[in-house]
Coordinates of C-alpha atoms (C1' of nucleotides) in Angstrom, one line a residue:
Chain A
M1 CA -4.7 40.4 -47.1
T2 CA -4.3 37.6 -49.5
P3 CA -2.3 38.8 -52.6
A4 CA -4.7 38.4 -55.6
P5 CA -4.1 35.4 -57.6
S6 CA -4.7 35.9 -61.6
T7 CA -4.0 32.5 -62.8
Y8 CA -4.9 29.2 -61.8
R9 CA -1.4 28.0 -60.9
E10 CA -1.2 30.9 -58.6
V11 CA -4.7 30.0 -56.5
A12 CA -3.6 26.3 -56.9
A13 CA -0.2 27.3 -54.9
L14 CA -2.5 29.8 -52.3
I15 CA -4.3 26.7 -51.2
R16 CA -1.3 24.3 -51.2
D17 CA 0.2 26.5 -48.9
R18 CA -2.8 26.7 -46.6
I19 CA -2.7 22.8 -46.9
K20 CA 0.7 22.8 -45.7
R21 CA 0.5 25.5 -43.0
G22 CA -2.7 23.6 -41.7
E23 CA -5.0 25.9 -42.3
Y24 CA -7.2 22.9 -44.3
P25 CA -6.3 19.7 -41.7
R26 CA -5.6 16.5 -43.2
G27 CA -8.8 14.6 -44.0
S28 CA -10.8 17.9 -43.4
A29 CA -13.0 19.4 -46.3
L30 CA -11.9 22.3 -48.2
P31 CA -14.3 25.6 -48.4
L32 CA -16.8 25.6 -51.4
Q33 CA -15.3 26.3 -54.7
E34 CA -17.7 29.0 -54.9
D35 CA -16.6 30.7 -51.7
L36 CA -12.7 30.2 -52.6
A37 CA -13.6 32.1 -56.0
D38 CA -15.3 34.7 -54.3
E39 CA -12.4 35.0 -52.1
F40 CA -10.0 35.0 -54.8
G41 CA -11.7 37.2 -57.2
V42 CA -12.0 34.5 -59.7
T43 CA -14.6 32.3 -61.3
Q44 CA -15.7 28.7 -59.7
S45 CA -14.3 27.5 -63.0
M46 CA -10.5 28.3 -62.4
V47 CA -10.8 26.9 -58.6
S48 CA -12.1 23.7 -59.9
R49 CA -8.9 24.0 -62.4
A50 CA -6.8 24.8 -59.8
I51 CA -8.0 22.1 -57.6
K52 CA -7.4 19.4 -60.3
T53 CA -3.7 20.4 -60.7
L54 CA -3.8 19.8 -56.6
A55 CA -5.7 16.7 -57.3
A56 CA -2.8 15.3 -59.5
E57 CA -0.5 16.1 -57.2
G58 CA -2.3 13.9 -54.6
V59 CA -2.4 16.5 -51.9
V60 CA -6.6 16.6 -52.0
Q61 CA -9.2 14.4 -53.3
P62 CA -12.4 15.8 -54.9
I63 CA -15.5 14.1 -54.9
R64 CA -18.0 15.1 -57.1
G65 CA -21.6 15.7 -55.4
R66 CA -19.8 16.2 -52.1
R67 CA -16.7 18.4 -51.3
T68 CA -12.9 18.4 -51.6
I69 CA -11.0 16.5 -48.9
V70 CA -7.5 17.2 -47.9
T71 CA -5.3 13.8 -48.4
A72 CA -5.3 12.1 -45.2
I73 CA -2.9 9.3 -45.1
P74 CA 0.8 9.9 -45.3
P75 CA 2.9 8.2 -47.8
I76 CA 3.5 4.6 -47.0
H77 CA 7.2 2.7 -47.8
R78 CA 7.6 -0.5 -50.0
N79 CA 10.7 -2.3 -49.8
P80 CA 10.9 -5.1 -51.8
S81 CA 14.1 -6.0 -50.9
I82 CA 13.2 -6.8 -47.3
R83 CA 9.9 -8.2 -48.6
Y84 CA 11.9 -10.9 -50.1
S85 CA 14.2 -12.5 -47.0
R86 CA 12.9 -15.1 -44.8
A87 CA 14.2 -13.2 -41.8
A88 CA 11.8 -10.2 -42.6
R89 CA 9.1 -12.1 -43.5
E90 CA 9.5 -13.9 -39.9
R91 CA 9.5 -10.6 -38.0
A92 CA 6.4 -9.4 -39.6
G93 CA 4.7 -12.6 -37.8
G94 CA 4.0 -14.4 -41.1
K95 CA 1.2 -11.6 -41.7
G96 CA 3.2 -10.3 -44.9
A97 CA 5.0 -7.0 -45.7
Y98 CA 1.9 -5.2 -46.3
D99 CA 0.8 -5.6 -42.9
A100 CA 4.1 -4.3 -41.2
E101 CA 4.3 -1.0 -43.4
I102 CA 0.7 0.1 -42.7
R103 CA 0.8 -1.0 -38.9
S104 CA 4.0 1.3 -38.6
L105 CA 2.0 4.2 -39.5
G106 CA -0.5 3.3 -36.8
L107 CA -3.3 2.3 -39.2
T108 CA -5.1 -0.6 -39.7
P109 CA -4.7 -2.7 -42.8
G110 CA -7.1 -4.9 -44.7
V111 CA -6.9 -7.0 -47.5
E112 CA -9.8 -8.2 -49.8
L113 CA -9.3 -11.4 -51.9
R114 CA -11.1 -12.8 -55.0
V115 CA -9.5 -16.2 -56.5
E116 CA -10.8 -17.0 -60.0
R117 CA -9.6 -18.7 -63.1
V118 CA -9.0 -16.5 -65.7
I119 CA -7.7 -15.7 -69.2
P120 CA -4.3 -13.7 -68.4
P121 CA -3.6 -10.4 -69.8
A122 CA -1.3 -10.5 -72.8
N123 CA 1.8 -9.5 -71.4
V124 CA 1.4 -11.9 -68.4
A125 CA 0.5 -14.7 -70.7
E126 CA 4.0 -13.7 -72.6
I127 CA 6.1 -13.9 -69.2
L128 CA 4.5 -17.0 -67.8
G129 CA 5.0 -18.7 -71.4
V130 CA 0.7 -19.4 -71.5
S131 CA -1.7 -19.5 -73.6
A132 CA -3.5 -15.6 -73.9
D133 CA -6.5 -17.3 -75.5
E134 CA -7.9 -19.4 -72.8
V135 CA -8.2 -20.1 -69.3
S136 CA -4.5 -20.8 -68.2
T137 CA -4.1 -19.2 -65.1
V138 CA -5.5 -18.7 -61.3
V139 CA -5.3 -15.2 -60.4
R140 CA -5.4 -14.2 -57.1
A141 CA -6.9 -10.3 -57.2
R142 CA -6.2 -8.6 -53.9
V143 CA -7.6 -4.9 -53.1
M144 CA -5.4 -3.7 -49.9
T145 CA -6.8 -0.9 -47.5
A146 CA -5.6 1.0 -44.8
S147 CA -8.2 2.6 -41.9
D148 CA -7.4 5.0 -39.5
G149 CA -10.5 4.5 -37.8
E150 CA -12.8 6.6 -39.1
T151 CA -12.3 6.1 -43.1
T152 CA -10.8 3.6 -45.2
T153 CA -8.6 4.0 -48.1
T154 CA -7.6 1.9 -51.0
T155 CA -4.1 1.8 -51.0
Q156 CA -3.2 -0.7 -54.0
L157 CA -4.7 -3.4 -56.4
A158 CA -2.6 -6.6 -56.8
D159 CA -3.5 -9.1 -59.1
S160 CA -1.2 -11.9 -58.9
Y161 CA -1.2 -14.9 -61.8
I162 CA -0.2 -18.0 -61.4
P163 CA -0.2 -20.6 -64.3
L164 CA -3.0 -23.1 -63.6
E165 CA -0.7 -26.0 -64.3
I166 CA 1.1 -24.9 -60.9
A167 CA -2.1 -23.8 -59.2
A168 CA -5.2 -26.0 -59.9
D169 CA -6.5 -27.8 -57.2
T170 CA -3.8 -26.7 -54.7
V171 CA -3.7 -24.1 -51.6
L172 CA -3.3 -21.6 -54.2
E173 CA -6.9 -21.5 -55.1
Q174 CA -8.0 -21.5 -51.4
D175 CA -9.0 -17.9 -50.1
D176 CA -6.4 -18.3 -47.1
E177 CA -2.6 -18.8 -47.8
G178 CA -1.7 -19.0 -44.4
V179 CA 1.6 -18.2 -42.8
G180 CA 4.2 -17.0 -44.9
G181 CA 2.2 -16.1 -47.6
M182 CA 2.0 -17.7 -51.2
V183 CA 6.0 -17.5 -51.9
S184 CA 6.1 -19.9 -48.9
R185 CA 3.1 -22.2 -50.4
M186 CA 4.8 -22.1 -54.0
A187 CA 7.7 -23.3 -52.3
E188 CA 6.3 -26.1 -50.4
L189 CA 4.5 -26.9 -54.2
G190 CA 8.1 -27.1 -55.5
Y191 CA 7.9 -23.9 -57.0
A192 CA 10.4 -22.1 -54.7
Q193 CA 11.2 -18.5 -56.3
V194 CA 14.7 -17.8 -56.0
R195 CA 14.8 -14.4 -57.5
V196 CA 11.9 -11.7 -58.1
T197 CA 12.4 -8.8 -61.1
E198 CA 10.5 -5.9 -60.7
S199 CA 9.4 -2.9 -63.7
I200 CA 8.0 -0.1 -62.6
T201 CA 6.3 3.0 -65.1
G202 CA 4.0 5.7 -64.0
R203 CA 0.9 6.8 -65.7
P204 CA -2.5 8.5 -65.0
A205 CA -5.2 6.0 -63.4
T206 CA -7.4 4.6 -65.9
A207 CA -10.9 5.3 -65.1
E208 CA -11.7 1.8 -63.8
E209 CA -8.6 2.0 -61.6
A210 CA -9.7 5.6 -60.5
R211 CA -12.9 4.2 -59.4
A212 CA -11.5 1.2 -57.5
L213 CA -8.8 2.9 -55.8
G214 CA -11.2 6.1 -55.0
I215 CA -9.3 8.4 -56.8
S216 CA -9.5 11.1 -59.8
E217 CA -8.3 10.1 -63.5
D218 CA -5.9 13.1 -62.8
Q219 CA -3.9 11.3 -60.3
H220 CA -1.1 9.0 -61.3
V221 CA -0.2 5.5 -60.6
Y222 CA 2.9 3.2 -60.5
D223 CA 2.4 0.4 -62.3
V224 CA 4.4 -2.2 -61.0
T225 CA 5.3 -5.5 -62.6
H226 CA 6.3 -8.2 -60.3
V227 CA 8.0 -11.5 -61.6
G228 CA 8.8 -14.6 -59.5
W229 CA 11.3 -16.8 -60.9
S230 CA 12.4 -20.5 -60.1
A231 CA 15.8 -22.0 -59.9
E232 CA 15.2 -23.3 -63.3
G233 CA 14.8 -19.7 -64.7
R234 CA 10.7 -20.3 -65.3
A235 CA 8.6 -17.2 -64.7
V236 CA 6.1 -18.8 -61.6
E237 CA 4.4 -16.1 -60.9
V238 CA 3.4 -12.6 -62.1
A239 CA 1.8 -9.8 -60.1
L240 CA 0.6 -6.3 -61.3
H241 CA 0.5 -3.7 -58.6
V242 CA -1.1 -0.4 -59.3
M243 CA -0.9 2.1 -56.3
P244 CA -1.4 5.8 -56.4
Q245 CA 2.0 7.6 -56.1
H246 CA 1.1 10.1 -53.6
M247 CA 0.7 7.1 -51.2
W248 CA 3.6 5.3 -51.8
I249 CA 7.5 5.7 -51.4
L250 CA 9.3 2.7 -53.3
D251 CA 12.4 1.9 -51.3
S252 CA 15.2 -0.4 -52.7
E253 CA 18.4 -1.6 -51.6
F254 CA 21.2 -3.0 -53.5
P255 CA 24.6 -4.4 -52.7
C256 CA 27.6 -2.5 -54.5
D257 CA 30.8 -4.8 -55.2
Chain B
M1 CA -16.9 9.1 -90.3
T2 CA -15.2 10.0 -86.7
P3 CA -17.8 9.9 -84.1
A4 CA -18.4 13.3 -82.7
P5 CA -16.8 13.6 -79.4
S6 CA -18.4 15.9 -76.8
T7 CA -16.2 15.6 -73.8
Y8 CA -12.4 16.5 -73.6
R9 CA -11.5 12.8 -72.4
E10 CA -13.2 11.5 -75.5
V11 CA -11.3 14.1 -77.8
A12 CA -7.9 12.9 -75.8
A13 CA -9.3 9.3 -76.4
L14 CA -9.8 10.1 -80.5
I15 CA -6.3 11.7 -80.7
R16 CA -4.6 9.3 -78.6
D17 CA -6.1 6.2 -81.1
R18 CA -4.5 8.3 -84.0
I19 CA -0.9 8.4 -82.6
K20 CA -1.5 4.9 -81.6
R21 CA -2.4 3.6 -84.8
G22 CA 0.4 5.9 -86.5
E23 CA -1.6 8.3 -87.9
Y24 CA -0.1 11.2 -86.2
P25 CA 4.0 9.5 -86.1
R26 CA 6.5 9.7 -83.7
G27 CA 8.4 13.2 -83.9
S28 CA 5.8 14.7 -86.0
A29 CA 3.7 18.0 -85.3
L30 CA -0.3 17.6 -84.2
P31 CA -2.6 19.2 -86.5
L32 CA -3.5 22.8 -85.0
Q33 CA -5.6 22.9 -82.2
E34 CA -7.9 25.3 -84.4
D35 CA -8.4 22.5 -87.1
L36 CA -8.8 19.5 -84.6
A37 CA -11.3 21.9 -82.8
D38 CA -12.9 22.3 -86.4
E39 CA -12.7 18.6 -87.2
F40 CA -14.7 17.5 -83.9
G41 CA -16.9 20.6 -83.7
V42 CA -15.6 21.7 -80.3
T43 CA -13.7 24.9 -79.4
Q44 CA -10.1 25.3 -79.2
S45 CA -10.3 25.6 -75.5
M46 CA -11.5 21.7 -75.3
V47 CA -8.9 20.5 -77.5
S48 CA -6.3 22.5 -75.7
R49 CA -7.6 20.5 -72.4
A50 CA -7.4 17.4 -74.3
I51 CA -4.1 18.0 -75.4
K52 CA -2.9 18.4 -71.9
T53 CA -4.2 15.3 -70.5
L54 CA -2.2 13.6 -73.3
A55 CA 0.8 15.7 -72.1
A56 CA 0.4 14.5 -68.6
E57 CA 0.4 10.9 -69.9
G58 CA 3.6 11.8 -71.9
V59 CA 2.3 11.1 -75.2
V60 CA 2.5 14.5 -76.6
Q61 CA 4.7 17.8 -75.7
P62 CA 3.1 20.8 -76.5
I63 CA 5.3 23.7 -77.2
R64 CA 3.9 27.0 -76.8
G65 CA 4.6 29.6 -79.8
R66 CA 5.1 26.4 -81.9
R67 CA 3.5 23.1 -81.8
T68 CA 2.6 19.8 -80.3
I69 CA 4.7 17.2 -80.8
V70 CA 4.4 13.2 -80.9
T71 CA 6.8 11.9 -78.1
A72 CA 9.6 10.4 -80.0
I73 CA 11.8 8.7 -77.9
P74 CA 10.7 5.0 -76.6
P75 CA 10.9 4.5 -72.6
I76 CA 14.5 3.9 -71.6
H77 CA 15.4 1.1 -68.8
R78 CA 17.3 1.9 -66.0
N79 CA 18.3 -1.1 -63.8
P80 CA 20.3 -0.1 -60.8
S81 CA 20.7 -3.7 -59.6
I82 CA 23.3 -3.9 -62.5
R83 CA 24.1 -0.6 -62.2
Y84 CA 26.3 -1.5 -59.5
S85 CA 28.1 -4.6 -60.0
R86 CA 31.8 -4.2 -61.1
A87 CA 31.1 -6.9 -64.1
A88 CA 28.4 -4.8 -65.5
R89 CA 30.2 -1.7 -65.0
E90 CA 33.4 -3.5 -67.3
R91 CA 31.2 -4.7 -69.7
A92 CA 29.8 -1.1 -70.3
G93 CA 33.3 -0.3 -71.4
G94 CA 33.8 2.1 -68.2
K95 CA 31.5 4.4 -69.9
G96 CA 28.8 4.0 -67.0
A97 CA 25.4 2.7 -67.2
Y98 CA 23.3 5.4 -68.8
D99 CA 25.8 5.1 -71.9
A100 CA 24.6 1.5 -72.2
E101 CA 21.1 2.3 -71.9
I102 CA 20.9 4.9 -74.2
R103 CA 23.0 3.4 -77.1
S104 CA 21.2 -0.1 -77.0
L105 CA 18.1 2.1 -78.0
G106 CA 20.3 3.3 -81.0
L107 CA 20.5 6.8 -79.4
T108 CA 23.6 8.8 -78.7
P109 CA 24.0 9.7 -75.0
G110 CA 25.2 13.0 -74.0
V111 CA 26.2 14.5 -70.6
E112 CA 26.6 17.9 -69.6
L113 CA 28.4 18.4 -66.2
R114 CA 28.8 21.3 -63.7
V115 CA 30.9 20.7 -60.3
E116 CA 30.7 23.0 -57.9
R117 CA 31.1 23.7 -53.9
V118 CA 27.6 24.4 -52.6
I119 CA 25.3 24.5 -49.7
P120 CA 23.2 21.0 -50.0
P121 CA 19.4 21.0 -49.6
A122 CA 18.4 20.2 -46.4
N123 CA 17.3 16.4 -46.6
V124 CA 20.9 16.0 -48.5
A125 CA 22.6 17.6 -45.6
E126 CA 20.6 15.3 -43.2
I127 CA 21.4 12.3 -44.9
L128 CA 25.4 13.2 -45.3
G129 CA 25.7 14.6 -41.8
V130 CA 27.0 17.7 -42.9
S131 CA 25.7 21.3 -42.3
A132 CA 22.8 22.9 -44.4
D133 CA 23.9 26.0 -43.3
E134 CA 27.3 26.4 -45.1
V135 CA 29.3 25.3 -47.9
S136 CA 29.6 21.8 -46.8
T137 CA 29.4 19.6 -50.1
V138 CA 30.6 19.5 -53.5
V139 CA 27.8 18.8 -56.3
R140 CA 28.6 17.3 -59.8
A141 CA 25.4 18.5 -61.6
R142 CA 24.9 16.0 -64.6
V143 CA 22.1 17.1 -67.6
M144 CA 21.6 13.9 -69.5
T145 CA 20.8 13.8 -72.9
A146 CA 19.8 11.4 -75.8
S147 CA 19.7 12.3 -79.3
D148 CA 18.5 10.3 -82.4
G149 CA 20.3 12.3 -85.0
E150 CA 17.8 15.2 -85.6
T151 CA 16.5 16.2 -82.1
T152 CA 18.1 15.7 -78.8
T153 CA 15.9 15.2 -75.5
T154 CA 17.1 15.5 -71.9
T155 CA 16.3 12.5 -70.5
Q156 CA 17.7 13.3 -66.3
L157 CA 19.0 15.6 -64.2
A158 CA 21.1 14.1 -61.8
D159 CA 22.8 15.7 -58.9
S160 CA 25.5 14.1 -57.2
Y161 CA 26.7 15.7 -53.6
I162 CA 29.5 14.4 -51.7
P163 CA 30.8 15.7 -48.5
L164 CA 33.4 18.5 -48.8
E165 CA 35.5 16.9 -46.7
I166 CA 36.0 13.8 -49.1
A167 CA 35.7 15.5 -51.9
A168 CA 37.9 18.7 -51.8
D169 CA 40.7 19.1 -53.5
T170 CA 40.3 15.6 -55.3
V171 CA 39.7 13.9 -58.7
L172 CA 35.9 14.3 -57.6
E173 CA 36.4 18.3 -58.3
Q174 CA 37.7 17.6 -61.6
D175 CA 35.4 17.3 -64.7
D176 CA 36.4 14.0 -65.9
E177 CA 35.8 11.3 -63.2
G178 CA 37.6 8.6 -65.7
V179 CA 36.9 4.9 -66.2
G180 CA 34.6 3.0 -64.0
G181 CA 32.7 6.9 -63.0
M182 CA 32.7 8.5 -59.6
V183 CA 32.1 5.5 -57.5
S184 CA 35.3 3.7 -58.5
R185 CA 37.3 7.2 -57.7
M186 CA 35.6 7.2 -54.4
A187 CA 36.6 3.9 -53.6
E188 CA 40.4 4.9 -54.4
L189 CA 40.4 7.6 -51.9
G190 CA 39.1 5.0 -49.5
Y191 CA 35.1 5.7 -49.2
A192 CA 34.5 2.5 -51.1
Q193 CA 30.3 2.2 -51.2
V194 CA 29.4 -1.2 -50.1
R195 CA 25.8 -0.7 -50.4
V196 CA 23.1 1.9 -52.2
T197 CA 19.6 2.6 -51.1
E198 CA 17.3 4.3 -53.4
S199 CA 13.9 6.1 -52.6
I200 CA 11.4 6.7 -55.5
T201 CA 8.5 9.3 -55.3
G202 CA 6.3 10.5 -58.2
R203 CA 5.3 14.1 -58.6
P204 CA 4.6 16.9 -61.1
A205 CA 7.6 18.8 -62.4
T206 CA 8.1 22.0 -60.6
A207 CA 8.6 24.8 -63.0
E208 CA 11.9 24.8 -62.9
E209 CA 12.6 21.0 -63.9
A210 CA 10.0 21.6 -66.7
R211 CA 11.9 24.2 -68.3
A212 CA 15.4 22.1 -67.8
L213 CA 13.9 19.0 -69.2
G214 CA 12.0 20.3 -72.1
I215 CA 8.4 19.3 -70.7
S216 CA 5.2 20.7 -69.4
E217 CA 4.6 21.1 -66.0
D218 CA 1.8 18.9 -66.2
Q219 CA 4.2 15.9 -66.8
H220 CA 5.2 13.7 -63.6
V221 CA 8.9 12.8 -62.7
Y222 CA 10.1 10.2 -61.0
D223 CA 12.5 11.7 -57.7
V224 CA 14.9 9.3 -57.3
T225 CA 16.8 9.7 -53.7
H226 CA 19.9 7.4 -54.1
V227 CA 22.5 7.2 -51.2
G228 CA 25.7 5.4 -51.3
W229 CA 27.1 3.8 -47.9
S230 CA 30.7 2.9 -47.0
A231 CA 31.6 -0.1 -45.1
E232 CA 31.3 1.9 -42.1
G233 CA 27.7 2.5 -42.4
R234 CA 28.4 6.3 -43.4
A235 CA 26.5 7.8 -46.1
V236 CA 29.4 8.9 -48.8
E237 CA 27.6 10.1 -51.3
V238 CA 23.7 11.4 -52.0
A239 CA 22.5 11.7 -55.7
L240 CA 19.1 13.2 -56.5
H241 CA 18.0 12.0 -60.0
V242 CA 14.7 13.6 -61.6
M243 CA 13.4 11.7 -64.6
P244 CA 10.6 12.3 -66.7
Q245 CA 8.0 9.2 -65.8
H246 CA 7.0 8.6 -69.7
M247 CA 10.7 8.4 -70.6
W248 CA 11.9 5.7 -68.0
I249 CA 10.9 2.4 -67.0
L250 CA 12.6 1.5 -63.7
D251 CA 13.6 -2.1 -63.3
S252 CA 15.3 -4.1 -60.2
E253 CA 15.9 -7.5 -58.9
F254 CA 16.4 -9.1 -55.8
P255 CA 17.2 -12.5 -54.5
C256 CA 14.3 -14.3 -52.3
D257 CA 15.4 -16.9 -49.9
Chain C
dG1 C1' -34.5 18.5 -54.8
dA2 C1' -30.7 21.0 -53.1
dG3 C1' -25.9 21.1 -52.6
dT4 C1' -21.5 20.7 -55.0
dG5 C1' -17.9 19.5 -58.1
dG6 C1' -16.9 19.0 -63.4
dT7 C1' -17.1 20.9 -67.8
dC8 C1' -18.7 23.4 -71.8
dT9 C1' -19.2 27.3 -74.9
dA10 C1' -17.7 31.8 -77.3
dG11 C1' -15.2 35.0 -77.3
dA12 C1' -11.0 37.4 -75.8
dC13 C1' -6.6 38.2 -74.6
dC14 C1' -1.8 36.5 -73.1
dA15 C1' 2.7 34.2 -73.9
dC16 C1' 6.1 32.6 -76.6
dA17 C1' 8.9 31.4 -81.0
dG18 C1' 10.5 32.4 -85.1
dA19 C1' 10.9 35.2 -89.7
Chain D
dC1 C1' 4.5 40.9 -86.9
dT2 C1' 2.2 36.4 -87.2
dG3 C1' 1.3 31.8 -85.9
dT4 C1' 0.4 28.9 -82.2
dG5 C1' -0.9 27.1 -77.6
dG6 C1' -2.5 28.5 -72.6
dT7 C1' -5.5 30.6 -70.1
dC8 C1' -9.6 33.5 -68.7
dT9 C1' -14.4 35.0 -68.0
dA10 C1' -19.3 35.0 -67.2
dG11 C1' -22.6 32.1 -67.8
dA12 C1' -25.0 27.8 -68.3
dC13 C1' -25.5 23.1 -67.7
dC14 C1' -24.3 18.2 -66.3
dA15 C1' -23.5 14.1 -62.9
dC16 C1' -23.5 12.7 -58.9
dT17 C1' -24.7 12.2 -53.5
dC18 C1' -27.3 13.1 -49.8
dG19 C1' -31.5 14.2 -47.4

DNA sequence: GAGTGGTCTAGACCACAGA
DNA sequence: CTGTGGTCTAGACCACTCG
C-alpha cells in the first residue's frame, strides 16, 4: 500500500521514485493526472502542481493537450577545454564537438542553420565593439538536436555573432562552414582565435526559448556567453548558447601551477 | 492605471517590472500578498504563485512568517582558471579567490569551517579511490558568506574531501590552512595538484540546502564537482560546491590553438 | 468534439517568526 | 497571540492536440 501523500511535494517525491525505479520508463507517458489524483486521494490541481516541480527538475515533460512524458535523453557532456584544441577537433573528424558528444550517447545529431545579417543584441554589440543600432553583424543561428530514432529533441540554441566587417561576403555567410568549423574559417580569413572566454548563468527559460526548445517555462536553462579573442585582443566572435539544464553537464579542465 | 493581470505569470511580470524600475528596492520587503492581491484584483493564492516564480528566478526571497524580500546582493563572479594560477593566488594576498571576489563587490566575506573525519559520499569515494563504507576521508566543510554590513547572506556550501591517508594528522586537519590555502599545503605534503577538473550541473536546491543557504526549495543551485589531480594522475581532493544560481556567474577561459 | 494538462476562485487552514 | 507566507480543496473553466 502506498503511503497517502498530503502535500504536492510528497506527491512529487512518490512520482519521482517511481520514475527512478523504472515503473514509468524513460520516454513513456505518465498516467493521467486525474488517475494519479484518485490513486493518491488528492485533487488533480495538486498532481498538476507536483508534476510542475518535476518539470522544473527536468525529470518529466508535460505537454498540454497530450500527456506528460518522462524525459528520455540522458545528460550530454560539454567540455570547452577539449573543444578548442586542434587535436580534439581533428579526432572528431572535422564534424565539430557537438557531433562527437551526441554520437557518444548513441544518438544522431542534427543542426539547423540560419545565416542572416542582423542588429546585434546590446551586450553582444558592446563586446564586439560594433553598433547596436544598425545591421552590424552576421548571425549564424543554430538549432541543435539529438535523435534516438523515434523522437528528436532540441538540445541547444546557439547564436554566433560576427562583425559584418569580418564576415561580409565571405564563407562565413555561407550555409556550410566546412571541415573544422567556423573557428578554422575565421583563422583562414586572418582572425585566428587564440583564446576564448565563457560566462555561464542559470535562469528559467523565457516563453520563446521554452517553445523553441520544447520545454516548459518552469525549466531552467544555462545561458552561456562565449567570446573568441584574436591575438590582438579583439573580440571577433560572440556566441550565445541556451541549453536546458537537465540536458547538459558542463565539464571543464584547468592546469594548476 | 495598472492593466489588470489575469494570470499569475502576468502578476509576476508586473512585480518583476516594479523591482527593475526600483519601485521595490533591493533588500526591501514587498507589499503583503494580500495587499497586492487586492490591488491586482486576484486572490492571495495567485500572488503567492506569482511570487514563487520570481523566487525561482532568484529575484525575491519569500520568508515564511515574515515578508518577501527583494534579493539584495548582485551576482558574484567565479573564475576557476584564474583561481588556480599561482600569480593570481599571490595577488589576492594569500586569502584565497573567494575573498577577492566578494571584496570586489564592496562586501565582507566570511567563512565558517568544520573539519571532520567522515564516510564520503559514494561518488566522492569512487573518484578518490577510497572506501565508501568506512571513515576514509577528512572533510573540510565550509559555509561561505558575504555581508553588506546589515545583512549576511550565505553564498556557497563547499565540502572538500581528502583521503584520510593523505590528511590524517597533518595540517589539513587543522582549522586554519594558512597562506595560499589547501592547495599549497597539499603541495608541501607531496600531493601537488597539477590539474583540476570541474563538472557543473544545475538543479533545484534540496530541502536541506535551501535551509543552509537561506533560499527556497524552488530556487536552483549549481552543483560543482571539483577534482584536484596530482602529477601521477591520482585524484587527491574532491570538492563539492553548492551555489544558488542567482548569486553567481561562472566565468572561465581557455587557450585555443 | 473529446481528451488532457494548466490555471483560477473562494475560502479555509497550516507553518513559522516575532512581540 | 498575531501577522505573514504556503498550501489545500472542490469545482470550474481555459488552452491545446488529435482524431
